GROMACS .gro file of C-alpha atoms in nm:
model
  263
    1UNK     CA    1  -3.058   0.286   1.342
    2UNK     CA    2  -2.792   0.360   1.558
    3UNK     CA    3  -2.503   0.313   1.329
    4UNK     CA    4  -2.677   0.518   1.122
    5UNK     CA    5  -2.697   0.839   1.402
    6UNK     CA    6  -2.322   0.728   1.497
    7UNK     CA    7  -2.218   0.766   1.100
    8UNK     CA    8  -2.061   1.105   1.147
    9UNK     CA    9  -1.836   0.983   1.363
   10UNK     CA   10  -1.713   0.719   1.119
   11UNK     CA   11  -1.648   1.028   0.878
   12UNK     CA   12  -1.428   1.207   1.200
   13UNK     CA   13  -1.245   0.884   1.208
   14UNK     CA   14  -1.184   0.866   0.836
   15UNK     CA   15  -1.064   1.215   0.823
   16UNK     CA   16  -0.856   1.168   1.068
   17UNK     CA   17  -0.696   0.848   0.932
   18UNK     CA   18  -0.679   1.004   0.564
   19UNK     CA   19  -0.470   1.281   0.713
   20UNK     CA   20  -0.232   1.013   0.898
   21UNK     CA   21  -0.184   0.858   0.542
   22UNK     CA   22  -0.141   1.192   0.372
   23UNK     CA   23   0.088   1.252   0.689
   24UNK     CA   24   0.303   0.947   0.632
   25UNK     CA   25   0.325   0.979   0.264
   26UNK     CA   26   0.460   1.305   0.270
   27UNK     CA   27   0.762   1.269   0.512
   28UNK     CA   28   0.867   0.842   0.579
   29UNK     CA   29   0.999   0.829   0.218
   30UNK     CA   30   1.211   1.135   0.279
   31UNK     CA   31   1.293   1.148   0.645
   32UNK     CA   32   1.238   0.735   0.748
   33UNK     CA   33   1.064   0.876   1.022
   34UNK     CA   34   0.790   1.070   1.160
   35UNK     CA   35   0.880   1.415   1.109
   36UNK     CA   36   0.826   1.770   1.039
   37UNK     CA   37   0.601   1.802   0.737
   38UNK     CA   38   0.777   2.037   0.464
   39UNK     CA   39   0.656   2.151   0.099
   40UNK     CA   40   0.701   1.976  -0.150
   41UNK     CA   41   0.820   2.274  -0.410
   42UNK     CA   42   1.021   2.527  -0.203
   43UNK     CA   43   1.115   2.271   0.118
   44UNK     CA   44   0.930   2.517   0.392
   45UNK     CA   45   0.867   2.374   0.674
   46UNK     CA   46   0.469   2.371   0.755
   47UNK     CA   47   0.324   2.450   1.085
   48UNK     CA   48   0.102   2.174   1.218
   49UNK     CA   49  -0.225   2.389   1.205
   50UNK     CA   50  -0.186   2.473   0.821
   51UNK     CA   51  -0.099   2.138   0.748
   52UNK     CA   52  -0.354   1.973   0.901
   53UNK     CA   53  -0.601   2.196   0.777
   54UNK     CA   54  -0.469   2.115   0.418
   55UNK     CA   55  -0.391   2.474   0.370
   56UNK     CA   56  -0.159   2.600   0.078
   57UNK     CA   57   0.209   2.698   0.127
   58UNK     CA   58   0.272   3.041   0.261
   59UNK     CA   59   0.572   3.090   0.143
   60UNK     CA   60   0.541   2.980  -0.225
   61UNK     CA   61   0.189   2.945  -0.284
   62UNK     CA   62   0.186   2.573  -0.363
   63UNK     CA   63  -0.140   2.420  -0.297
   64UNK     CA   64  -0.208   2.070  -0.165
   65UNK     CA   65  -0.161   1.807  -0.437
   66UNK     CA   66  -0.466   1.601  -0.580
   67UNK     CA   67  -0.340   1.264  -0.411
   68UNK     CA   68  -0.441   1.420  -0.054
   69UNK     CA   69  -0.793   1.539  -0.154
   70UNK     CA   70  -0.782   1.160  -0.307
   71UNK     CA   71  -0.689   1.021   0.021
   72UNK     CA   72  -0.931   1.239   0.248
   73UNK     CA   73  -1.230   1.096   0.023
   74UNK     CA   74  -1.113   0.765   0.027
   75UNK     CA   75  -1.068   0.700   0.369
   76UNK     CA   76  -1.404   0.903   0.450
   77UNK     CA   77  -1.564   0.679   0.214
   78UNK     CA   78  -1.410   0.332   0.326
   79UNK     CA   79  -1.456   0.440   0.690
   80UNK     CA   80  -1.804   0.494   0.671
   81UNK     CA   81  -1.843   0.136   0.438
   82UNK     CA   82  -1.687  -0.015   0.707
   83UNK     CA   83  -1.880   0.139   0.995
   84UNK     CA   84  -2.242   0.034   0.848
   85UNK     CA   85  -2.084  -0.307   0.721
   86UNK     CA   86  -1.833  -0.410   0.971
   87UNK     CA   87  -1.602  -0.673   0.794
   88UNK     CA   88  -1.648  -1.025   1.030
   89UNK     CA   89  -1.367  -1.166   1.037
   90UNK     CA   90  -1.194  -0.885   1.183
   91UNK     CA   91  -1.437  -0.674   1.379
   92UNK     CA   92  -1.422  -0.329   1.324
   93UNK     CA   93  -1.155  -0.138   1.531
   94UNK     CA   94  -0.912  -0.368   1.415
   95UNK     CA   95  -1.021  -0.382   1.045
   96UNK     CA   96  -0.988  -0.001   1.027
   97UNK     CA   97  -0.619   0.030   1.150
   98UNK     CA   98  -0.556  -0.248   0.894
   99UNK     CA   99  -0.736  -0.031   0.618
  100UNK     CA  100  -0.499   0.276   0.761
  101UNK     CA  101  -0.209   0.079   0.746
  102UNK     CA  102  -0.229  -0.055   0.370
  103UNK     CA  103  -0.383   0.298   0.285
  104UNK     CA  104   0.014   0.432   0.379
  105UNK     CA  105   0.194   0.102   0.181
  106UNK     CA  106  -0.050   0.201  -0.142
  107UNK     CA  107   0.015   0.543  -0.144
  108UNK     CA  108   0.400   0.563  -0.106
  109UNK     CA  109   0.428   0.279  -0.364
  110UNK     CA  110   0.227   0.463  -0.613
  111UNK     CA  111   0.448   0.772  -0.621
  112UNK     CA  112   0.798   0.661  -0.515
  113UNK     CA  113   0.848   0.271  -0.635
  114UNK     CA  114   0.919   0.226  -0.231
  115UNK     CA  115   0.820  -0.045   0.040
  116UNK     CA  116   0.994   0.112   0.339
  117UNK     CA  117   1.179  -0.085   0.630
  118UNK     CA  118   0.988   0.095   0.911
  119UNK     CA  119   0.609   0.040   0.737
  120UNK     CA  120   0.762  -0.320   0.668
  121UNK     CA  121   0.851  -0.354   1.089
  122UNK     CA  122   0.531  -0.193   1.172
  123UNK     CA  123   0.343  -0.461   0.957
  124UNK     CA  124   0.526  -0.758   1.054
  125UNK     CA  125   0.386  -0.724   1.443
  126UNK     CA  126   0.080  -0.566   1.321
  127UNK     CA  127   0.039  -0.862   1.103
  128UNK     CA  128   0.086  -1.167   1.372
  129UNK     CA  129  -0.134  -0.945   1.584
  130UNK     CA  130  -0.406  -1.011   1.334
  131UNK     CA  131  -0.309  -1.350   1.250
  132UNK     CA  132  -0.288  -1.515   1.563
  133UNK     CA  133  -0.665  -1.313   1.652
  134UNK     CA  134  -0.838  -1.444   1.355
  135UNK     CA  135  -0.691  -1.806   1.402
  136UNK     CA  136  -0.753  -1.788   1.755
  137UNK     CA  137  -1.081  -1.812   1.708
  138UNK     CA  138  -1.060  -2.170   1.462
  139UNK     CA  139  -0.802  -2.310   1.618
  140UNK     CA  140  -0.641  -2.217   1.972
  141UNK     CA  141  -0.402  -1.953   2.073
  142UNK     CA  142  -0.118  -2.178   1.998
  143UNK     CA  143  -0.204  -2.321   1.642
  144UNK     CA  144  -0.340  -1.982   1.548
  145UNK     CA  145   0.071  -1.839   1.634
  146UNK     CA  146   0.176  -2.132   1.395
  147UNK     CA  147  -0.066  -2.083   1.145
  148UNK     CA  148   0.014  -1.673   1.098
  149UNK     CA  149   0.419  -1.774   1.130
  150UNK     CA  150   0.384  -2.028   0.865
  151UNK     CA  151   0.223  -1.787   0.624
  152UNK     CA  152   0.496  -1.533   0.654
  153UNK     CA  153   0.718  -1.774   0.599
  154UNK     CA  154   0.533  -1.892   0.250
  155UNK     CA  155   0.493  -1.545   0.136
  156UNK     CA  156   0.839  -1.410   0.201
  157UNK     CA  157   0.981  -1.752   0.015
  158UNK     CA  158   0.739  -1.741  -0.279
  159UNK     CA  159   0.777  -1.342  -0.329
  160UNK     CA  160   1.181  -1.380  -0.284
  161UNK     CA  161   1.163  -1.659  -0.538
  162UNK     CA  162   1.006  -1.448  -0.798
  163UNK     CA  163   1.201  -1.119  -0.710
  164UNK     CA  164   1.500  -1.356  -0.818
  165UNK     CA  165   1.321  -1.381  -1.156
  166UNK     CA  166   1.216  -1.029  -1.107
  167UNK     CA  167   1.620  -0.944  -1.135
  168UNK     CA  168   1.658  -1.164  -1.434
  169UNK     CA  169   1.453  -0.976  -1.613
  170UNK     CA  170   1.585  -0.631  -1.537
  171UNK     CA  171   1.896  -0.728  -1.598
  172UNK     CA  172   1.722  -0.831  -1.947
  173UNK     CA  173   1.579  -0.503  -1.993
  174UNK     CA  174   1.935  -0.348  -1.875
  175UNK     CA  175   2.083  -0.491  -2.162
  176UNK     CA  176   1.841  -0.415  -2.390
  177UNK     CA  177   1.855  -0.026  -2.292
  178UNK     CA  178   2.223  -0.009  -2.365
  179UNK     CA  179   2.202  -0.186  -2.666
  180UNK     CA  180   1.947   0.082  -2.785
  181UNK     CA  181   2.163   0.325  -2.667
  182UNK     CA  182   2.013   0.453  -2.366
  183UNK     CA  183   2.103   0.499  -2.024
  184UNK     CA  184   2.037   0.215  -1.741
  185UNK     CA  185   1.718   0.313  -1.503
  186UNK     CA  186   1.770   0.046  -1.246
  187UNK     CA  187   1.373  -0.059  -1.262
  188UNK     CA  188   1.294  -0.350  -1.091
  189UNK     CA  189   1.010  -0.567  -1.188
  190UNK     CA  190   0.998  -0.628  -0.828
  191UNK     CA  191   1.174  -0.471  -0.557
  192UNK     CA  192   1.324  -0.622  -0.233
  193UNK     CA  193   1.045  -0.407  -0.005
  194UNK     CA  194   0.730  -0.636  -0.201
  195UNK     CA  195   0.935  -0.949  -0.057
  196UNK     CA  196   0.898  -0.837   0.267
  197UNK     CA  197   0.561  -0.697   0.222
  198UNK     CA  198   0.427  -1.020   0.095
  199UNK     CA  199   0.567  -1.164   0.433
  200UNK     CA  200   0.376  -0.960   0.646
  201UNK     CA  201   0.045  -1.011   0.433
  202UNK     CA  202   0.113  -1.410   0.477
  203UNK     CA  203   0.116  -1.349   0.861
  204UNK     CA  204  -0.222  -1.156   0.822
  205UNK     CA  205  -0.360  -1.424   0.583
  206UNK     CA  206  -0.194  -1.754   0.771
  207UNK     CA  207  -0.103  -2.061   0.566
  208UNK     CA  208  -0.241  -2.164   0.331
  209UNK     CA  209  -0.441  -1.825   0.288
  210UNK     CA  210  -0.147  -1.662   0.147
  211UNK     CA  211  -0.118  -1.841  -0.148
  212UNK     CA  212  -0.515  -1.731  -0.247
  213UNK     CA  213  -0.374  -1.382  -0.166
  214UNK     CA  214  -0.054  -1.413  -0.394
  215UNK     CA  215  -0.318  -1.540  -0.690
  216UNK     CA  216  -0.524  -1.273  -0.612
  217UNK     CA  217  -0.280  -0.989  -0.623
  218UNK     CA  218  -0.084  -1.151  -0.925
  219UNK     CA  219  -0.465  -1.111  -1.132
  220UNK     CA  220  -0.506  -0.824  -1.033
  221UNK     CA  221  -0.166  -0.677  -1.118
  222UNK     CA  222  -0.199  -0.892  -1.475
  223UNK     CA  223  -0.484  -0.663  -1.546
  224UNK     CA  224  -0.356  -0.330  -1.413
  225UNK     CA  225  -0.017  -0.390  -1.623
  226UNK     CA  226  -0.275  -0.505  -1.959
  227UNK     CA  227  -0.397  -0.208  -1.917
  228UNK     CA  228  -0.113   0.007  -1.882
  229UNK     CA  229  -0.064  -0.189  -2.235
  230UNK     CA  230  -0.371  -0.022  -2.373
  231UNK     CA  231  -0.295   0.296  -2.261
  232UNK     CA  232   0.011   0.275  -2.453
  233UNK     CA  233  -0.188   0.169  -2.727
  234UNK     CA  234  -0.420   0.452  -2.696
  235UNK     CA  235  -0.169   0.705  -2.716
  236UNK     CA  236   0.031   0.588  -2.971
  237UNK     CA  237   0.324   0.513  -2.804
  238UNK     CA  238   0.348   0.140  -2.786
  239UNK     CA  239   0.705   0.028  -2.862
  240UNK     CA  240   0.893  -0.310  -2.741
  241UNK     CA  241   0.973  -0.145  -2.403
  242UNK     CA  242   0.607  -0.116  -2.359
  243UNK     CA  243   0.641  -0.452  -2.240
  244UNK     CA  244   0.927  -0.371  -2.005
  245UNK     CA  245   0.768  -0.060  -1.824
  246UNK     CA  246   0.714  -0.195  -1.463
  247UNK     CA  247   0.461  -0.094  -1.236
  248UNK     CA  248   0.403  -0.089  -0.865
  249UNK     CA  249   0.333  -0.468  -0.733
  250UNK     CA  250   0.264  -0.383  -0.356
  251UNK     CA  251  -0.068  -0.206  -0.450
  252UNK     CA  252  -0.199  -0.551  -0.614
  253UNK     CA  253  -0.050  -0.753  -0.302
  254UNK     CA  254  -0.220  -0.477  -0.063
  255UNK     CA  255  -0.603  -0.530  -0.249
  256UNK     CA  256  -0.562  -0.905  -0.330
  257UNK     CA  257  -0.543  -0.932   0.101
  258UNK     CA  258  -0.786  -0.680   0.124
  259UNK     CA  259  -1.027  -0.912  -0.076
  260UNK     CA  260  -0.935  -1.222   0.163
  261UNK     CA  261  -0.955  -1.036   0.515
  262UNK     CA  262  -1.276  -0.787   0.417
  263UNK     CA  263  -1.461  -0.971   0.150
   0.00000   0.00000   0.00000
């Protein structure tokens, strides 16, 4: 009963950390830091008040996009999961600046193809912070340091392995977009940023954790990409470089950890 009379302030929270993620999303993949918010049609600067209250542009008009209304609900709605389910094997407070954290990989991925540097620093201490506390409990302070190092290690090895392959194929698909006459797009089937995000989900996850998270994320990126192939199907505009159209991997890395640490 009483996490049900404390729900609201779950929703606070949520808000709160949906604008954070709107927040980041809008500025690290232009500025690489925290910085003044601007719009994204005419470049004006917003003050804090009207952006935090999600108001439209006032000097061109240009309303909020979808993505942040998208975001707000999200996070209200995982938030207030979380707060009547609490996940056990991290505890709550910490499980919802983990949620906050992927929330900002996810969302920059989705729109700009980009695992940044600073989210990637941020995540490497975040994730032998979680690591070490959810290995601490099986097997010592010491082993549980090995344990979350280890599984950085594995994932940043296995992912750099395949971005190798990654490059192959892009280099593939280069050649195949000249031949057809058409320019080069320099798409990556992976980029360098999911190598170091799948470093800092191996320190979250520990050895040999990481691997179940690399499986996990791999399904679920089979089926996301299968049915990208659909769509293409659907609209009838499936061609050979339907095959070659690559997709965002850190969002599949992101839920396939999310599955291991909250499910």
């Amino acid at each position: 009963m009483e996490m049900d009379i404390s729900l609201p302030t779950a929703i606070v929270l949520g808000w709160v950390a949906g604008l954070f993620v709107n927040y980041a999303s809008d500025v690290l993949p232009f500025t690489r830091r925290f910085s003044q918010p601007a719009c994204p049609n005419c470049q004006t600067s917003f003050s804090w008040s009207d952006y935090l209250t999600l108001r439209a542009c006032r000097n061109c008009g240009t309303r909020r996009s979808p993505r942040t209304w998208i975001v707000q609900a999200l996070a209200v709605a995982s938030f207030s999961y979380f707060w009547l389910f609490p996940p056990k094997v991290l505890g709550l407070p910490l499980s919802l600046i983990v949620l906050t954290y992927f929330g900002v990989i996810i969302v920059i991925d989705l729109e700009h193809r980009l695992i940044l540097h600073p989210t990637s620093l941020f995540g490497a201490f975040l994730g032998l912070f979680v690591g070490t506390y959810i290995y601490t409990k099986l097997d010592g302070f010491p082993a549980s340091i090995l344990t979350s190092v280890l599984g950085g290690v594995a994932g940043f090895g296995i992912m750099y392995v395949l971005y190798q392959l990654g490059a192959l194929v892009a280099r593939i698909r280069a050649r195949k977009l000249r031949a057809a006459g058409k320019a080069e797009d320099d798409e990556e089937a992976l980029g360098g940023g999911d190598v170091y995000l799948t470093g800092v989900l191996g320190l979250m996850l520990g050895w040999p954790n990481i691997i179940f998270g690399i499986t996990v994320g791999a399904l679920i990126g089979g089926v996301v990409g299968l049915l990208a192939v659909i769509g293409h199907f659907i609209k009838r505009r499936y061609s050979e470089n339907s095959l070659m159209t690559f997709i965002p991997y850190g969002p599949s890395l992101v839920l396939g950890a999310c599955y291991i640490l909250f499910f």
